[in-house]
């Protein structure tokens, strides 16, 4: 029986760890958590905010950093719930991230953004119904 999502892993190109740290820790406000030594040798970074865990794994080998070699998924993405979505969007924009609002999900405010290596992220906040329950 499934009980929870433990983490979501996104791919990143070799040598992008500092960019990822600035975005995930700086812009998103997540905390970097240490990787086990055997996994740390592979590169990448792990982050958490409360129960949300995102792992950024290196895809490709050193020397694969050239243009067109790393291709982030353009459709696949984690959906991350936030509170005060307007302030969260403003925080991302203040860190130089583009925010694209989308009103296609009834009962939610949401926007999309990309991390510095092109991974798509969805941020959403449920609207509260008149009788006080999430949509």
mmCIF file of C-alpha atoms in Angstrom:
data_model
loop_
_atom_site.group_PDB
_atom_site.id
_atom_site.type_symbol
_atom_site.label_atom_id
_atom_site.label_comp_id
_atom_site.label_asym_id
_atom_site.label_seq_id
_atom_site.Cartn_x
_atom_site.Cartn_y
_atom_site.Cartn_z
ATOM 1 C CA UNK A 1 0.000 0.000 0.000
ATOM 2 C CA UNK A 2 1.326 3.442 -0.926
ATOM 3 C CA UNK A 3 1.369 5.886 1.974
ATOM 4 C CA UNK A 4 3.182 9.014 0.758
ATOM 5 C CA UNK A 5 5.547 10.445 -1.806
ATOM 6 C CA UNK A 6 8.999 10.308 -0.243
ATOM 7 C CA UNK A 7 10.658 12.688 -2.720
ATOM 8 C CA UNK A 8 10.665 13.887 -6.306
ATOM 9 C CA UNK A 9 13.870 13.778 -8.321
ATOM 10 C CA UNK A 10 14.620 16.235 -11.088
ATOM 11 C CA UNK A 11 17.589 16.081 -13.437
ATOM 12 C CA UNK A 12 20.320 18.676 -13.751
ATOM 13 C CA UNK A 13 23.445 19.005 -15.895
ATOM 14 C CA UNK A 14 26.940 18.402 -14.521
ATOM 15 C CA UNK A 15 28.404 21.363 -12.643
ATOM 16 C CA UNK A 16 25.066 23.082 -11.925
ATOM 17 C CA UNK A 17 25.009 22.557 -8.147
ATOM 18 C CA UNK A 18 25.761 26.201 -7.248
ATOM 19 C CA UNK A 19 22.953 27.445 -9.515
ATOM 20 C CA UNK A 20 20.600 24.909 -7.962
ATOM 21 C CA UNK A 21 21.553 25.956 -4.424
ATOM 22 C CA UNK A 22 20.903 29.616 -5.195
ATOM 23 C CA UNK A 23 17.468 28.773 -6.592
ATOM 24 C CA UNK A 24 16.184 26.040 -4.294
ATOM 25 C CA UNK A 25 17.680 27.402 -1.052
ATOM 26 C CA UNK A 26 17.717 31.102 -1.955
ATOM 27 C CA UNK A 27 14.623 31.697 -4.085
ATOM 28 C CA UNK A 28 12.404 28.860 -2.810
ATOM 29 C CA UNK A 29 13.634 29.021 0.798
ATOM 30 C CA UNK A 30 14.303 25.284 1.043
ATOM 31 C CA UNK A 31 17.047 23.780 3.207
ATOM 32 C CA UNK A 32 19.803 21.746 1.617
ATOM 33 C CA UNK A 33 20.147 18.358 3.270
ATOM 34 C CA UNK A 34 23.297 16.257 3.069
ATOM 35 C CA UNK A 35 23.341 13.330 0.687
ATOM 36 C CA UNK A 36 24.714 10.006 1.929
ATOM 37 C CA UNK A 37 28.452 9.875 1.058
ATOM 38 C CA UNK A 38 28.062 7.141 -1.554
ATOM 39 C CA UNK A 39 25.444 9.271 -3.366
ATOM 40 C CA UNK A 40 27.229 12.590 -2.808
ATOM 41 C CA UNK A 41 30.056 11.334 -5.017
ATOM 42 C CA UNK A 42 27.597 11.433 -7.955
ATOM 43 C CA UNK A 43 26.988 15.174 -7.541
ATOM 44 C CA UNK A 44 23.648 16.896 -7.302
ATOM 45 C CA UNK A 45 21.816 18.338 -4.300
ATOM 46 C CA UNK A 46 18.923 17.425 -2.025
ATOM 47 C CA UNK A 47 16.526 19.997 -0.540
ATOM 48 C CA UNK A 48 13.582 19.989 1.828
ATOM 49 C CA UNK A 49 10.909 22.296 3.194
ATOM 50 C CA UNK A 50 8.775 20.558 5.794
ATOM 51 C CA UNK A 51 7.531 17.305 4.260
ATOM 52 C CA UNK A 52 8.510 18.371 0.718
ATOM 53 C CA UNK A 53 11.742 16.741 -0.490
ATOM 54 C CA UNK A 54 13.270 17.517 -3.894
ATOM 55 C CA UNK A 55 16.380 15.738 -5.154
ATOM 56 C CA UNK A 56 18.370 17.204 -8.029
ATOM 57 C CA UNK A 57 20.384 14.446 -9.659
ATOM 58 C CA UNK A 58 23.126 14.961 -12.190
ATOM 59 C CA UNK A 59 22.307 13.626 -15.644
ATOM 60 C CA UNK A 60 25.275 13.148 -17.923
ATOM 61 C CA UNK A 61 28.996 13.023 -17.349
ATOM 62 C CA UNK A 62 31.488 15.829 -16.756
ATOM 63 C CA UNK A 63 32.161 17.428 -20.105
ATOM 64 C CA UNK A 64 28.489 17.104 -21.128
ATOM 65 C CA UNK A 65 27.795 20.713 -20.160
ATOM 66 C CA UNK A 66 27.723 21.981 -23.760
ATOM 67 C CA UNK A 67 24.678 23.604 -25.341
ATOM 68 C CA UNK A 68 21.951 21.176 -26.303
ATOM 69 C CA UNK A 69 23.307 18.232 -24.307
ATOM 70 C CA UNK A 70 21.101 18.458 -21.207
ATOM 71 C CA UNK A 71 17.374 18.537 -21.888
ATOM 72 C CA UNK A 72 15.059 19.089 -18.914
ATOM 73 C CA UNK A 73 11.558 17.661 -19.089
ATOM 74 C CA UNK A 74 9.234 20.369 -20.388
ATOM 75 C CA UNK A 75 5.891 18.798 -19.419
ATOM 76 C CA UNK A 76 6.728 16.679 -16.359
ATOM 77 C CA UNK A 77 6.907 18.658 -13.116
ATOM 78 C CA UNK A 78 6.310 18.528 -9.391
ATOM 79 C CA UNK A 79 3.222 20.383 -8.155
ATOM 80 C CA UNK A 80 4.172 22.251 -4.989
ATOM 81 C CA UNK A 81 1.518 23.633 -2.634
ATOM 82 C CA UNK A 82 2.248 27.025 -1.176
ATOM 83 C CA UNK A 83 0.587 29.518 1.118
ATOM 84 C CA UNK A 84 0.215 33.178 0.146
ATOM 85 C CA UNK A 85 0.813 32.382 -3.514
ATOM 86 C CA UNK A 86 0.978 36.054 -4.563
ATOM 87 C CA UNK A 87 3.866 36.705 -2.149
ATOM 88 C CA UNK A 88 5.572 33.478 -3.226
ATOM 89 C CA UNK A 89 5.369 34.511 -6.894
ATOM 90 C CA UNK A 90 6.779 37.938 -6.020
ATOM 91 C CA UNK A 91 9.645 36.257 -4.140
ATOM 92 C CA UNK A 92 10.549 34.183 -7.199
ATOM 93 C CA UNK A 93 10.356 37.206 -9.492
ATOM 94 C CA UNK A 94 12.609 39.150 -7.104
ATOM 95 C CA UNK A 95 15.152 36.333 -7.550
ATOM 96 C CA UNK A 96 14.931 36.694 -11.343
ATOM 97 C CA UNK A 97 12.635 33.722 -12.030
ATOM 98 C CA UNK A 98 9.856 34.068 -14.588
ATOM 99 C CA UNK A 99 6.342 33.374 -13.296
ATOM 100 C CA UNK A 100 3.535 32.302 -15.650
ATOM 101 C CA UNK A 101 0.064 32.350 -14.110
ATOM 102 C CA UNK A 102 -2.474 29.736 -15.210
ATOM 103 C CA UNK A 103 -6.173 29.674 -14.325
ATOM 104 C CA UNK A 104 -6.910 26.259 -15.835
ATOM 105 C CA UNK A 105 -7.304 24.328 -12.559
ATOM 106 C CA UNK A 106 -10.667 25.016 -10.906
ATOM 107 C CA UNK A 107 -10.513 25.754 -7.194
ATOM 108 C CA UNK A 108 -6.836 26.782 -7.242
ATOM 109 C CA UNK A 109 -4.550 29.719 -7.899
ATOM 110 C CA UNK A 110 -1.427 28.507 -9.645
ATOM 111 C CA UNK A 111 1.589 29.475 -11.662
ATOM 112 C CA UNK A 112 4.497 27.791 -13.387
ATOM 113 C CA UNK A 113 8.155 28.670 -13.242
ATOM 114 C CA UNK A 114 11.454 27.051 -14.184
ATOM 115 C CA UNK A 115 14.577 26.442 -12.159
ATOM 116 C CA UNK A 116 17.910 27.718 -13.560
ATOM 117 C CA UNK A 117 18.479 24.516 -15.576
ATOM 118 C CA UNK A 118 14.991 24.508 -17.131
ATOM 119 C CA UNK A 119 13.026 22.105 -14.928
ATOM 120 C CA UNK A 120 9.347 23.055 -14.879
ATOM 121 C CA UNK A 121 7.746 23.623 -11.454
ATOM 122 C CA UNK A 122 4.079 24.192 -10.640
ATOM 123 C CA UNK A 123 3.113 26.193 -7.560
ATOM 124 C CA UNK A 124 -0.486 26.069 -6.396
ATOM 125 C CA UNK A 125 -2.714 27.166 -3.569
ATOM 126 C CA UNK A 126 -6.218 25.747 -3.110
ATOM 127 C CA UNK A 127 -9.031 28.252 -2.808
ATOM 128 C CA UNK A 128 -11.118 27.766 0.309
ATOM 129 C CA UNK A 129 -14.792 27.037 -0.300
ATOM 130 C CA UNK A 130 -17.459 28.998 1.532
ATOM 131 C CA UNK A 131 -17.897 26.154 4.047
ATOM 132 C CA UNK A 132 -14.208 26.171 4.917
ATOM 133 C CA UNK A 133 -12.826 23.086 3.157
ATOM 134 C CA UNK A 134 -10.131 22.870 0.515
ATOM 135 C CA UNK A 135 -11.263 22.364 -3.051
#
